mmCIF file of C-alpha atoms in Angstrom:
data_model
loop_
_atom_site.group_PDB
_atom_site.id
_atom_site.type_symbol
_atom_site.label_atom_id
_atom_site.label_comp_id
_atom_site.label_asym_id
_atom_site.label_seq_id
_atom_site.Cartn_x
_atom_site.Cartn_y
_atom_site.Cartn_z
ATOM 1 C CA UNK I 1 0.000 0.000 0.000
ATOM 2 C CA UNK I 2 1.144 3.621 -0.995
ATOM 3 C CA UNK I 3 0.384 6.904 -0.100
ATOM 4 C CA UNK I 4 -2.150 7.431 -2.951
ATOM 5 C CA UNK I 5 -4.305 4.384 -2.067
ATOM 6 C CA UNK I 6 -6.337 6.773 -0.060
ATOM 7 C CA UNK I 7 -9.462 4.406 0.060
ATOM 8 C CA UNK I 8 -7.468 1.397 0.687
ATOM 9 C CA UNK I 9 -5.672 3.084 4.336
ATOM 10 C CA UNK I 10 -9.221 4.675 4.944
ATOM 11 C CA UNK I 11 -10.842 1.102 5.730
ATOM 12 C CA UNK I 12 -7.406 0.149 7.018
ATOM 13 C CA UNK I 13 -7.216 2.680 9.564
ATOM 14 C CA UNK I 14 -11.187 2.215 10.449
ATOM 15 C CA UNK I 15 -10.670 -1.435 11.193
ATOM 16 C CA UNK I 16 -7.386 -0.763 13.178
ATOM 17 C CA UNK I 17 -8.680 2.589 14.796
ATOM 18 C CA UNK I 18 -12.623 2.502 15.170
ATOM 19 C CA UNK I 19 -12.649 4.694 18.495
ATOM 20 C CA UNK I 20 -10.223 7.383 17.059
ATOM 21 C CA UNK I 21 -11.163 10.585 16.478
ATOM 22 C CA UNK I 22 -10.788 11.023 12.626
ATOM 23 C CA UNK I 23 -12.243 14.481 12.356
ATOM 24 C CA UNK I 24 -10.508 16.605 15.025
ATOM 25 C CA UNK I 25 -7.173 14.626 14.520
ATOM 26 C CA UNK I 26 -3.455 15.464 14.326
ATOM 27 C CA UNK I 27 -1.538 14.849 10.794
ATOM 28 C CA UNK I 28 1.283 13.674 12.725
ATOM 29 C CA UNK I 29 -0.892 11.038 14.627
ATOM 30 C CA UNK I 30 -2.685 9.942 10.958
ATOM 31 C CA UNK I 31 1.068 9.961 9.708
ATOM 32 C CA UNK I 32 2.128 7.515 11.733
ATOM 33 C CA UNK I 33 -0.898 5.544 12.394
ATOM 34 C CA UNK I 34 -0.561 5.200 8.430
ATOM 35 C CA UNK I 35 3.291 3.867 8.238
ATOM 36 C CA UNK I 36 2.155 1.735 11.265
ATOM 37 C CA UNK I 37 -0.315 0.060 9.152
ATOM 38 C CA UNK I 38 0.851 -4.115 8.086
ATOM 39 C CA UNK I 39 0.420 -3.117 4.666
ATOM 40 C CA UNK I 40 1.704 -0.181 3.819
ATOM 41 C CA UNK I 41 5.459 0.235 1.973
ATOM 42 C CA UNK I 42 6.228 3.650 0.692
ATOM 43 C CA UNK I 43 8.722 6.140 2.263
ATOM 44 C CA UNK I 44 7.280 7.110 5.486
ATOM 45 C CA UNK I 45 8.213 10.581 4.289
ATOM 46 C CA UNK I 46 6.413 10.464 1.168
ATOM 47 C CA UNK I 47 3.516 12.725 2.083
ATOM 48 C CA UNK I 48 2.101 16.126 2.347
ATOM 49 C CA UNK I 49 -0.735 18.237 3.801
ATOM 50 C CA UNK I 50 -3.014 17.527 0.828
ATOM 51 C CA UNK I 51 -2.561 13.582 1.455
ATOM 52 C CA UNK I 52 -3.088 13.537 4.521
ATOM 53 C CA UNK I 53 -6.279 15.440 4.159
ATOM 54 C CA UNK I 54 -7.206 13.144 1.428
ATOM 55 C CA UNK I 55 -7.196 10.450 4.182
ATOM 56 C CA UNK I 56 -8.828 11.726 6.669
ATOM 57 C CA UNK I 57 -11.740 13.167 4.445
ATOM 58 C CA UNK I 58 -11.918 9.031 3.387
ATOM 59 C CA UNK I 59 -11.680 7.803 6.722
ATOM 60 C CA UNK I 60 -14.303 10.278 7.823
ATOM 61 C CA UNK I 61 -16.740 8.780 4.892
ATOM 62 C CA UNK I 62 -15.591 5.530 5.725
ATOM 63 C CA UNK I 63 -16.736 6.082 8.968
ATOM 64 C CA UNK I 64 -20.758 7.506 8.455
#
């Protein structure tokens, strides 16, 4: 899994974080939670702002 498979961490991080907070969270947290994940393999440093956002937005409608 890589950065851009935004849908793909979104249901990753609901299954492995269903009592976080995803909307008031901090893009450090999501950053790591997301290089934590079993599946993921691209540079932990690969990302920006606009990911990030990008995830959280997916996890949120993962989420409702």
């Amino acid at each position: 899994m890589r950065w851009l498979d935004i849908q793909e961490i979104a249901i990753q991080l609901e299954e492995m974080h269903p009592e976080a907070d995803n909307v008031n969270l901090r893009f450090t947290d999501l950053r790591g939670w997301v290089t934590a994940l079993p599946e993921f393999s691209d540079d932990p440093n690969g990302c920006n702002e606009k990911i990030l956002e990008a995830i959280q937005m997916a996890w949120i409608d993962e989420r409702s």
